[in-house]
Amino acid sequence: MRPEKIADDPPEIASPEHGGTFVLRVMPDDNSCLFRAVGAAVMGDMDTMVELRSIIAGAIQSNPTEYTAAILGKKPDEYCQWIQNEASWGGAIELKILSEYFNIEICSIDVQTLHMFQFNEGASTRCIVVYSGIHYDVLALCPSDPPHTHANLFAPNDTKIFDAADPVVLEKAKEMCRVL
């Protein structure tokens, strides 16, 4: 039996259509939250920050006409060194590169504005990261029993990759962000 919900617990959004409950899997506050969120979704491991940062540096170095100093805000070599530092935060540039590298649509929903940014739109699958203004977490679907209002907080079998053609997932993600 699960204990009663605590006020500070992340919200849970019932999804009987999927036989589960949407939850926010909260990432550590360590400047690598974007990398942890994407890693948890696409690689099944939130401890892949070094590898993901390296992928970004490689993409920037291999495409100097797209990733110029004007786009990056600093010289590409400097940016590559900077992004590989564990204290550096990621954002739209990193989400774009990772979405293309993994051929997945990454939807980033801003909790404050409910605006959704879609990277690599048109891919067949998607993951959803939730942005609070300073932090990224990942949306997960946790199997649960009807009425699907209580997710297992530590479920090893979460789903974090969704069919991009499923509109219910985005509806539930936006509902989650409204609650947040």
Short mmCIF file of N, CA and C in Angstrom, two decimals:
data_model
loop_
_atom_site.label_atom_id
_atom_site.label_comp_id
_atom_site.label_asym_id
_atom_site.label_seq_id
_atom_site.Cartn_x
_atom_site.Cartn_y
_atom_site.Cartn_z
N MET A 1 0.84 -1.19 0.00
CA MET A 1 0.00 0.00 0.00
C MET A 1 0.88 1.24 0.00
N ARG A 2 0.57 2.16 -0.84
CA ARG A 2 1.34 3.38 -0.96
C ARG A 2 0.89 4.38 0.09
N PRO A 3 1.84 5.07 0.72
CA PRO A 3 1.45 6.09 1.68
C PRO A 3 0.69 7.22 1.00
N GLU A 4 -0.02 8.00 1.78
CA GLU A 4 -0.79 9.12 1.25
C GLU A 4 0.15 10.11 0.56
N LYS A 5 -0.41 10.80 -0.39
CA LYS A 5 0.37 11.78 -1.15
C LYS A 5 0.76 12.94 -0.24
N ILE A 6 2.01 13.36 -0.38
CA ILE A 6 2.52 14.49 0.37
C ILE A 6 2.45 15.71 -0.52
N ALA A 7 2.20 16.89 0.05
CA ALA A 7 1.99 18.11 -0.73
C ALA A 7 3.15 18.41 -1.68
N ASP A 8 4.38 18.11 -1.29
CA ASP A 8 5.54 18.41 -2.13
C ASP A 8 5.82 17.34 -3.18
N ASP A 9 5.08 16.23 -3.18
CA ASP A 9 5.29 15.20 -4.19
C ASP A 9 5.00 15.77 -5.57
N PRO A 10 5.74 15.33 -6.59
CA PRO A 10 5.39 15.76 -7.94
C PRO A 10 3.98 15.32 -8.29
N PRO A 11 3.29 16.09 -9.10
CA PRO A 11 1.92 15.71 -9.46
C PRO A 11 1.90 14.42 -10.27
N GLU A 12 0.77 13.76 -10.23
CA GLU A 12 0.55 12.54 -11.01
C GLU A 12 -0.70 12.76 -11.84
N ILE A 13 -0.61 12.44 -13.12
CA ILE A 13 -1.71 12.64 -14.05
C ILE A 13 -2.17 11.27 -14.56
N ALA A 14 -3.40 10.93 -14.22
CA ALA A 14 -3.95 9.63 -14.63
C ALA A 14 -4.04 9.55 -16.15
N SER A 15 -3.71 8.38 -16.68
CA SER A 15 -3.84 8.15 -18.12
C SER A 15 -4.40 6.75 -18.35
N PRO A 16 -5.71 6.60 -18.13
CA PRO A 16 -6.32 5.28 -18.36
C PRO A 16 -6.11 4.80 -19.80
N GLU A 17 -5.96 5.75 -20.73
CA GLU A 17 -5.73 5.41 -22.14
C GLU A 17 -4.44 4.60 -22.30
N HIS A 18 -3.49 4.82 -21.40
CA HIS A 18 -2.20 4.15 -21.47
C HIS A 18 -2.02 3.13 -20.35
N GLY A 19 -3.02 2.96 -19.52
CA GLY A 19 -2.92 2.00 -18.42
C GLY A 19 -1.88 2.40 -17.38
N GLY A 20 -1.74 3.71 -17.20
CA GLY A 20 -0.73 4.16 -16.25
C GLY A 20 -0.95 5.58 -15.78
N THR A 21 0.09 6.10 -15.16
CA THR A 21 0.05 7.42 -14.57
C THR A 21 1.28 8.20 -15.04
N PHE A 22 1.06 9.40 -15.54
CA PHE A 22 2.18 10.25 -15.91
C PHE A 22 2.74 10.91 -14.66
N VAL A 23 4.05 10.88 -14.56
CA VAL A 23 4.74 11.47 -13.41
C VAL A 23 5.96 12.24 -13.92
N LEU A 24 6.43 13.12 -13.08
CA LEU A 24 7.66 13.84 -13.37
C LEU A 24 8.78 13.13 -12.64
N ARG A 25 9.77 12.66 -13.37
CA ARG A 25 10.95 12.06 -12.74
C ARG A 25 11.95 13.20 -12.54
N VAL A 26 12.13 13.56 -11.30
CA VAL A 26 12.94 14.72 -10.93
C VAL A 26 14.42 14.38 -10.99
N MET A 27 15.17 15.23 -11.68
CA MET A 27 16.60 15.06 -11.85
C MET A 27 17.34 15.83 -10.75
N PRO A 28 18.53 15.38 -10.39
CA PRO A 28 19.32 16.11 -9.39
C PRO A 28 19.64 17.53 -9.85
N ASP A 29 19.77 18.43 -8.89
CA ASP A 29 20.17 19.82 -9.17
C ASP A 29 21.69 19.90 -9.20
N ASP A 30 22.28 19.57 -10.34
CA ASP A 30 23.74 19.51 -10.39
C ASP A 30 24.31 20.11 -11.67
N ASN A 31 23.57 20.98 -12.33
CA ASN A 31 23.96 21.62 -13.59
C ASN A 31 23.96 20.65 -14.77
N SER A 32 23.64 19.40 -14.55
CA SER A 32 23.56 18.42 -15.63
C SER A 32 22.13 17.91 -15.81
N CYS A 33 21.15 18.63 -15.28
CA CYS A 33 19.78 18.14 -15.30
C CYS A 33 19.26 17.89 -16.71
N LEU A 34 19.59 18.76 -17.68
CA LEU A 34 19.15 18.54 -19.05
C LEU A 34 19.74 17.23 -19.57
N PHE A 35 21.03 17.03 -19.34
CA PHE A 35 21.68 15.81 -19.82
C PHE A 35 21.15 14.58 -19.11
N ARG A 36 20.88 14.71 -17.83
CA ARG A 36 20.31 13.58 -17.07
C ARG A 36 18.91 13.24 -17.58
N ALA A 37 18.09 14.28 -17.83
CA ALA A 37 16.72 14.05 -18.29
C ALA A 37 16.71 13.37 -19.66
N VAL A 38 17.51 13.88 -20.57
CA VAL A 38 17.57 13.28 -21.91
C VAL A 38 18.17 11.88 -21.83
N GLY A 39 19.23 11.73 -21.05
CA GLY A 39 19.85 10.41 -20.90
C GLY A 39 18.90 9.39 -20.31
N ALA A 40 18.12 9.81 -19.32
CA ALA A 40 17.13 8.90 -18.71
C ALA A 40 16.12 8.45 -19.74
N ALA A 41 15.74 9.36 -20.63
CA ALA A 41 14.74 9.03 -21.64
C ALA A 41 15.32 8.17 -22.77
N VAL A 42 16.37 8.64 -23.40
CA VAL A 42 16.84 7.97 -24.62
C VAL A 42 17.83 6.85 -24.39
N MET A 43 18.52 6.87 -23.24
CA MET A 43 19.51 5.84 -22.98
C MET A 43 19.14 4.97 -21.78
N GLY A 44 18.06 5.33 -21.10
CA GLY A 44 17.64 4.56 -19.94
C GLY A 44 18.56 4.72 -18.74
N ASP A 45 19.38 5.77 -18.76
CA ASP A 45 20.36 5.97 -17.70
C ASP A 45 20.61 7.47 -17.55
N MET A 46 20.32 8.00 -16.38
CA MET A 46 20.51 9.44 -16.20
C MET A 46 21.96 9.80 -15.90
N ASP A 47 22.84 8.82 -15.80
CA ASP A 47 24.25 9.09 -15.50
C ASP A 47 25.13 9.04 -16.75
N THR A 48 24.62 9.57 -17.86
CA THR A 48 25.36 9.56 -19.12
C THR A 48 25.76 10.98 -19.53
N MET A 49 25.88 11.87 -18.56
CA MET A 49 26.13 13.28 -18.86
C MET A 49 27.42 13.50 -19.65
N VAL A 50 28.49 12.83 -19.26
CA VAL A 50 29.77 13.01 -19.94
C VAL A 50 29.65 12.60 -21.41
N GLU A 51 29.03 11.48 -21.65
CA GLU A 51 28.85 11.00 -23.02
C GLU A 51 28.00 11.97 -23.85
N LEU A 52 26.91 12.46 -23.27
CA LEU A 52 26.04 13.39 -24.00
C LEU A 52 26.74 14.71 -24.27
N ARG A 53 27.51 15.20 -23.31
CA ARG A 53 28.27 16.44 -23.52
C ARG A 53 29.29 16.24 -24.64
N SER A 54 29.89 15.07 -24.71
CA SER A 54 30.86 14.77 -25.76
C SER A 54 30.19 14.71 -27.13
N ILE A 55 29.00 14.15 -27.19
CA ILE A 55 28.23 14.11 -28.44
C ILE A 55 27.98 15.53 -28.94
N ILE A 56 27.64 16.42 -28.04
CA ILE A 56 27.37 17.81 -28.41
C ILE A 56 28.63 18.48 -28.95
N ALA A 57 29.73 18.32 -28.25
CA ALA A 57 30.99 18.91 -28.71
C ALA A 57 31.36 18.38 -30.08
N GLY A 58 31.19 17.09 -30.29
CA GLY A 58 31.51 16.49 -31.60
C GLY A 58 30.64 17.04 -32.71
N ALA A 59 29.35 17.22 -32.43
CA ALA A 59 28.43 17.76 -33.44
C ALA A 59 28.80 19.20 -33.80
N ILE A 60 29.18 19.97 -32.81
CA ILE A 60 29.56 21.37 -33.06
C ILE A 60 30.84 21.42 -33.88
N GLN A 61 31.81 20.61 -33.52
CA GLN A 61 33.08 20.60 -34.25
C GLN A 61 32.93 20.10 -35.68
N SER A 62 32.01 19.17 -35.89
CA SER A 62 31.85 18.61 -37.24
C SER A 62 30.95 19.46 -38.14
N ASN A 63 30.34 20.49 -37.59
CA ASN A 63 29.46 21.33 -38.39
C ASN A 63 29.70 22.81 -38.11
N PRO A 64 30.89 23.32 -38.47
CA PRO A 64 31.24 24.71 -38.14
C PRO A 64 30.41 25.76 -38.87
N THR A 65 29.81 25.40 -40.01
CA THR A 65 28.99 26.39 -40.71
C THR A 65 27.65 26.61 -40.01
N GLU A 66 27.15 25.59 -39.32
CA GLU A 66 25.89 25.75 -38.58
C GLU A 66 26.13 26.30 -37.18
N TYR A 67 27.17 25.83 -36.52
CA TYR A 67 27.43 26.23 -35.14
C TYR A 67 28.58 27.24 -35.10
N THR A 68 28.23 28.46 -35.44
CA THR A 68 29.19 29.55 -35.49
C THR A 68 29.25 30.27 -34.14
N ALA A 69 30.22 31.15 -33.99
CA ALA A 69 30.33 31.95 -32.77
C ALA A 69 29.07 32.79 -32.56
N ALA A 70 28.46 33.23 -33.63
CA ALA A 70 27.24 34.04 -33.51
C ALA A 70 26.09 33.21 -32.91
N ILE A 71 26.00 31.96 -33.28
CA ILE A 71 24.96 31.07 -32.74
C ILE A 71 25.30 30.65 -31.32
N LEU A 72 26.55 30.30 -31.09
CA LEU A 72 26.96 29.73 -29.81
C LEU A 72 27.23 30.78 -28.73
N GLY A 73 27.48 32.01 -29.14
CA GLY A 73 27.80 33.04 -28.17
C GLY A 73 29.26 33.05 -27.77
N LYS A 74 30.04 32.18 -28.35
CA LYS A 74 31.49 32.13 -28.15
C LYS A 74 32.07 31.29 -29.27
N LYS A 75 33.36 31.33 -29.42
CA LYS A 75 34.01 30.55 -30.47
C LYS A 75 33.69 29.07 -30.28
N PRO A 76 33.47 28.35 -31.39
CA PRO A 76 33.10 26.93 -31.28
C PRO A 76 34.03 26.11 -30.39
N ASP A 77 35.35 26.29 -30.51
CA ASP A 77 36.28 25.54 -29.66
C ASP A 77 36.07 25.86 -28.18
N GLU A 78 35.84 27.13 -27.89
CA GLU A 78 35.59 27.54 -26.50
C GLU A 78 34.28 26.93 -26.01
N TYR A 79 33.26 26.94 -26.87
CA TYR A 79 31.96 26.37 -26.49
C TYR A 79 32.10 24.88 -26.20
N CYS A 80 32.86 24.20 -27.05
CA CYS A 80 33.05 22.75 -26.86
C CYS A 80 33.75 22.45 -25.54
N GLN A 81 34.73 23.25 -25.19
CA GLN A 81 35.38 23.07 -23.89
C GLN A 81 34.41 23.37 -22.76
N TRP A 82 33.66 24.46 -22.91
CA TRP A 82 32.72 24.90 -21.89
C TRP A 82 31.63 23.85 -21.64
N ILE A 83 31.02 23.33 -22.72
CA ILE A 83 29.88 22.41 -22.55
C ILE A 83 30.33 21.09 -21.94
N GLN A 84 31.60 20.74 -22.06
CA GLN A 84 32.07 19.49 -21.47
C GLN A 84 32.43 19.63 -19.99
N ASN A 85 32.32 20.84 -19.48
CA ASN A 85 32.53 21.09 -18.06
C ASN A 85 31.25 20.73 -17.30
N GLU A 86 31.34 19.95 -16.26
CA GLU A 86 30.15 19.49 -15.53
C GLU A 86 29.36 20.63 -14.89
N ALA A 87 29.94 21.81 -14.77
CA ALA A 87 29.23 22.95 -14.19
C ALA A 87 28.43 23.73 -15.23
N SER A 88 28.55 23.38 -16.52
CA SER A 88 27.87 24.11 -17.58
C SER A 88 26.47 23.56 -17.81
N TRP A 89 25.54 24.47 -17.98
CA TRP A 89 24.14 24.11 -18.22
C TRP A 89 23.88 23.95 -19.71
N GLY A 90 22.93 23.12 -20.05
CA GLY A 90 22.53 22.97 -21.44
C GLY A 90 21.21 23.67 -21.69
N GLY A 91 20.89 23.86 -22.97
CA GLY A 91 19.64 24.51 -23.37
C GLY A 91 19.23 24.09 -24.76
N ALA A 92 18.70 25.04 -25.52
CA ALA A 92 18.13 24.75 -26.83
C ALA A 92 19.15 24.15 -27.80
N ILE A 93 20.36 24.66 -27.80
CA ILE A 93 21.38 24.13 -28.73
C ILE A 93 21.61 22.65 -28.44
N GLU A 94 21.73 22.31 -27.18
CA GLU A 94 21.99 20.92 -26.79
C GLU A 94 20.78 20.03 -27.11
N LEU A 95 19.57 20.53 -26.87
CA LEU A 95 18.37 19.75 -27.18
C LEU A 95 18.27 19.49 -28.68
N LYS A 96 18.60 20.48 -29.48
CA LYS A 96 18.57 20.31 -30.94
C LYS A 96 19.56 19.23 -31.37
N ILE A 97 20.78 19.35 -30.89
CA ILE A 97 21.82 18.39 -31.29
C ILE A 97 21.46 16.98 -30.84
N LEU A 98 21.03 16.82 -29.60
CA LEU A 98 20.71 15.48 -29.08
C LEU A 98 19.50 14.89 -29.78
N SER A 99 18.50 15.70 -30.09
CA SER A 99 17.32 15.18 -30.79
C SER A 99 17.69 14.65 -32.16
N GLU A 100 18.59 15.35 -32.84
CA GLU A 100 19.02 14.89 -34.16
C GLU A 100 19.93 13.67 -34.05
N TYR A 101 20.81 13.68 -33.08
CA TYR A 101 21.74 12.55 -32.90
C TYR A 101 20.97 11.25 -32.64
N PHE A 102 19.96 11.31 -31.77
CA PHE A 102 19.20 10.11 -31.41
C PHE A 102 17.97 9.92 -32.30
N ASN A 103 17.77 10.82 -33.27
CA ASN A 103 16.61 10.78 -34.16
C ASN A 103 15.31 10.61 -33.39
N ILE A 104 15.13 11.51 -32.44
CA ILE A 104 13.93 11.53 -31.62
C ILE A 104 13.47 12.98 -31.50
N GLU A 105 12.18 13.18 -31.43
CA GLU A 105 11.68 14.52 -31.15
C GLU A 105 11.80 14.75 -29.64
N ILE A 106 12.42 15.83 -29.27
CA ILE A 106 12.46 16.21 -27.86
C ILE A 106 11.57 17.42 -27.70
N CYS A 107 10.53 17.28 -26.89
CA CYS A 107 9.63 18.38 -26.57
C CYS A 107 10.05 18.94 -25.22
N SER A 108 10.27 20.23 -25.20
CA SER A 108 10.60 20.91 -23.95
C SER A 108 9.44 21.84 -23.64
N ILE A 109 8.82 21.62 -22.49
CA ILE A 109 7.69 22.46 -22.09
C ILE A 109 8.14 23.36 -20.95
N ASP A 110 7.94 24.65 -21.14
CA ASP A 110 8.27 25.64 -20.13
C ASP A 110 7.09 25.74 -19.15
N VAL A 111 7.33 25.40 -17.90
CA VAL A 111 6.27 25.38 -16.90
C VAL A 111 5.67 26.77 -16.68
N GLN A 112 6.50 27.80 -16.76
CA GLN A 112 6.02 29.15 -16.48
C GLN A 112 5.09 29.69 -17.56
N THR A 113 5.37 29.37 -18.83
CA THR A 113 4.58 29.91 -19.94
C THR A 113 3.70 28.86 -20.62
N LEU A 114 3.96 27.59 -20.34
CA LEU A 114 3.33 26.45 -21.00
C LEU A 114 3.66 26.39 -22.50
N HIS A 115 4.68 27.15 -22.90
CA HIS A 115 5.12 27.11 -24.29
C HIS A 115 5.92 25.82 -24.52
N MET A 116 5.68 25.18 -25.66
CA MET A 116 6.37 23.95 -25.98
C MET A 116 7.30 24.17 -27.16
N PHE A 117 8.55 23.76 -26.98
CA PHE A 117 9.54 23.82 -28.04
C PHE A 117 9.79 22.39 -28.49
N GLN A 118 9.70 22.17 -29.81
CA GLN A 118 9.88 20.83 -30.35
C GLN A 118 11.14 20.80 -31.21
N PHE A 119 12.04 19.90 -30.86
CA PHE A 119 13.30 19.74 -31.58
C PHE A 119 13.24 18.45 -32.37
N ASN A 120 13.66 18.50 -33.62
CA ASN A 120 13.62 17.35 -34.54
C ASN A 120 12.17 16.89 -34.76
N GLU A 121 11.30 17.88 -34.90
CA GLU A 121 9.89 17.58 -35.14
C GLU A 121 9.75 16.73 -36.39
N GLY A 122 8.88 15.75 -36.33
CA GLY A 122 8.68 14.85 -37.45
C GLY A 122 9.29 13.48 -37.22
N ALA A 123 10.12 13.35 -36.17
CA ALA A 123 10.64 12.02 -35.82
C ALA A 123 9.47 11.15 -35.36
N SER A 124 9.61 9.86 -35.44
CA SER A 124 8.49 8.97 -35.12
C SER A 124 8.27 8.78 -33.62
N THR A 125 9.28 9.09 -32.82
CA THR A 125 9.14 8.96 -31.37
C THR A 125 9.54 10.28 -30.72
N ARG A 126 9.10 10.43 -29.45
CA ARG A 126 9.43 11.66 -28.73
C ARG A 126 9.63 11.37 -27.26
N CYS A 127 10.37 12.26 -26.64
CA CYS A 127 10.43 12.31 -25.19
C CYS A 127 10.08 13.74 -24.78
N ILE A 128 9.73 13.91 -23.53
CA ILE A 128 9.29 15.22 -23.06
C ILE A 128 10.09 15.60 -21.83
N VAL A 129 10.73 16.76 -21.93
CA VAL A 129 11.41 17.32 -20.77
C VAL A 129 10.63 18.54 -20.33
N VAL A 130 10.62 18.74 -19.04
CA VAL A 130 9.87 19.84 -18.44
C VAL A 130 10.88 20.83 -17.86
N TYR A 131 10.76 22.08 -18.29
CA TYR A 131 11.71 23.12 -17.92
C TYR A 131 11.06 24.12 -16.96
N SER A 132 11.68 24.33 -15.82
CA SER A 132 11.11 25.21 -14.80
C SER A 132 11.63 26.64 -14.88
N GLY A 133 12.54 26.90 -15.78
CA GLY A 133 13.18 28.21 -15.85
C GLY A 133 14.66 28.10 -15.48
N ILE A 134 14.98 27.10 -14.64
CA ILE A 134 16.37 26.86 -14.26
C ILE A 134 16.71 25.37 -14.18
N HIS A 135 15.73 24.52 -14.44
CA HIS A 135 15.93 23.08 -14.21
C HIS A 135 15.09 22.27 -15.19
N TYR A 136 15.64 21.11 -15.60
CA TYR A 136 14.94 20.17 -16.47
C TYR A 136 14.66 18.87 -15.72
N ASP A 137 13.46 18.33 -15.92
CA ASP A 137 13.09 17.00 -15.46
C ASP A 137 12.49 16.26 -16.65
N VAL A 138 12.21 14.97 -16.50
CA VAL A 138 11.68 14.19 -17.61
C VAL A 138 10.30 13.63 -17.25
N LEU A 139 9.42 13.61 -18.24
CA LEU A 139 8.09 13.05 -18.07
C LEU A 139 8.15 11.54 -18.30
N ALA A 140 7.49 10.81 -17.43
CA ALA A 140 7.46 9.35 -17.55
C ALA A 140 6.04 8.84 -17.38
N LEU A 141 5.76 7.74 -18.03
CA LEU A 141 4.50 7.03 -17.84
C LEU A 141 4.81 5.78 -17.02
N CYS A 142 4.20 5.71 -15.88
CA CYS A 142 4.43 4.60 -14.96
C CYS A 142 3.21 3.69 -14.98
N PRO A 143 3.40 2.39 -15.19
CA PRO A 143 2.26 1.49 -15.11
C PRO A 143 1.61 1.62 -13.73
N SER A 144 0.30 1.59 -13.71
CA SER A 144 -0.42 1.70 -12.43
C SER A 144 -1.77 1.03 -12.55
N ASP A 145 -2.34 0.74 -11.40
CA ASP A 145 -3.65 0.11 -11.36
C ASP A 145 -4.75 1.17 -11.46
N PRO A 146 -5.90 0.79 -12.02
CA PRO A 146 -7.04 1.73 -12.07
C PRO A 146 -7.34 2.23 -10.66
N PRO A 147 -7.68 3.46 -10.51
CA PRO A 147 -7.98 4.48 -11.53
C PRO A 147 -6.75 5.24 -12.03
N HIS A 148 -5.58 4.70 -11.86
CA HIS A 148 -4.33 5.27 -12.39
C HIS A 148 -3.98 6.62 -11.77
N THR A 149 -4.27 6.76 -10.50
CA THR A 149 -3.99 8.02 -9.81
C THR A 149 -2.78 7.94 -8.89
N HIS A 150 -2.17 6.76 -8.77
CA HIS A 150 -0.99 6.61 -7.91
C HIS A 150 0.08 5.81 -8.63
N ALA A 151 1.16 6.50 -8.99
CA ALA A 151 2.27 5.85 -9.67
C ALA A 151 3.24 5.28 -8.64
N ASN A 152 3.99 4.30 -9.08
CA ASN A 152 5.08 3.77 -8.26
C ASN A 152 6.23 4.76 -8.37
N LEU A 153 6.64 5.32 -7.25
CA LEU A 153 7.67 6.36 -7.28
C LEU A 153 9.01 5.86 -7.79
N PHE A 154 9.28 4.58 -7.71
CA PHE A 154 10.58 4.05 -8.11
C PHE A 154 10.44 2.93 -9.12
N ALA A 155 9.56 3.10 -10.06
CA ALA A 155 9.29 2.04 -11.04
C ALA A 155 10.44 1.90 -12.02
N PRO A 156 10.99 0.72 -12.14
CA PRO A 156 12.07 0.52 -13.12
C PRO A 156 11.55 0.40 -14.54
N ASN A 157 10.23 0.26 -14.69
CA ASN A 157 9.68 0.03 -16.02
C ASN A 157 8.87 1.22 -16.54
N ASP A 158 9.30 2.42 -16.19
CA ASP A 158 8.70 3.63 -16.76
C ASP A 158 8.86 3.65 -18.27
N THR A 159 7.95 4.32 -18.92
CA THR A 159 8.09 4.63 -20.34
C THR A 159 8.43 6.10 -20.45
N LYS A 160 9.51 6.41 -21.15
CA LYS A 160 9.91 7.80 -21.33
C LYS A 160 10.02 8.17 -22.81
N ILE A 161 9.84 7.17 -23.67
CA ILE A 161 9.82 7.39 -25.12
C ILE A 161 8.41 7.06 -25.60
N PHE A 162 7.82 7.99 -26.34
CA PHE A 162 6.43 7.85 -26.75
C PHE A 162 6.30 7.94 -28.26
N ASP A 163 5.23 7.36 -28.78
CA ASP A 163 4.91 7.48 -30.19
C ASP A 163 4.57 8.94 -30.47
N ALA A 164 5.24 9.56 -31.40
CA ALA A 164 5.01 10.97 -31.70
C ALA A 164 3.61 11.24 -32.24
N ALA A 165 2.94 10.20 -32.74
CA ALA A 165 1.60 10.37 -33.29
C ALA A 165 0.52 10.32 -32.21
N ASP A 166 0.90 10.07 -30.96
CA ASP A 166 -0.07 9.96 -29.86
C ASP A 166 -0.31 11.33 -29.25
N PRO A 167 -1.46 11.98 -29.57
CA PRO A 167 -1.72 13.32 -29.06
C PRO A 167 -2.02 13.35 -27.56
N VAL A 168 -2.44 12.22 -27.01
CA VAL A 168 -2.78 12.17 -25.59
C VAL A 168 -1.56 12.45 -24.72
N VAL A 169 -0.40 11.99 -25.16
CA VAL A 169 0.82 12.20 -24.38
C VAL A 169 1.08 13.69 -24.20
N LEU A 170 0.97 14.46 -25.28
CA LEU A 170 1.19 15.91 -25.16
C LEU A 170 0.11 16.57 -24.31
N GLU A 171 -1.13 16.11 -24.42
CA GLU A 171 -2.19 16.65 -23.58
C GLU A 171 -1.89 16.42 -22.11
N LYS A 172 -1.46 15.21 -21.78
CA LYS A 172 -1.14 14.87 -20.38
C LYS A 172 0.08 15.66 -19.92
N ALA A 173 1.06 15.86 -20.80
CA ALA A 173 2.26 16.63 -20.43
C ALA A 173 1.88 18.08 -20.13
N LYS A 174 1.02 18.66 -20.94
CA LYS A 174 0.60 20.03 -20.69
C LYS A 174 -0.23 20.12 -19.41
N GLU A 175 -1.06 19.11 -19.18
CA GLU A 175 -1.83 19.07 -17.92
C GLU A 175 -0.89 19.02 -16.73
N MET A 176 0.14 18.21 -16.83
CA MET A 176 1.15 18.13 -15.77
C MET A 176 1.77 19.50 -15.51
N CYS A 177 2.13 20.18 -16.60
CA CYS A 177 2.79 21.48 -16.44
C CYS A 177 1.85 22.53 -15.87
N ARG A 178 0.57 22.45 -16.20
CA ARG A 178 -0.39 23.39 -15.59
C ARG A 178 -0.45 23.18 -14.08
N VAL A 179 -0.41 21.94 -13.65
CA VAL A 179 -0.43 21.64 -12.22
C VAL A 179 0.84 22.14 -11.55
N LEU A 180 1.95 21.96 -12.22
CA LEU A 180 3.24 22.41 -11.66
C LEU A 180 3.26 23.91 -11.52
#
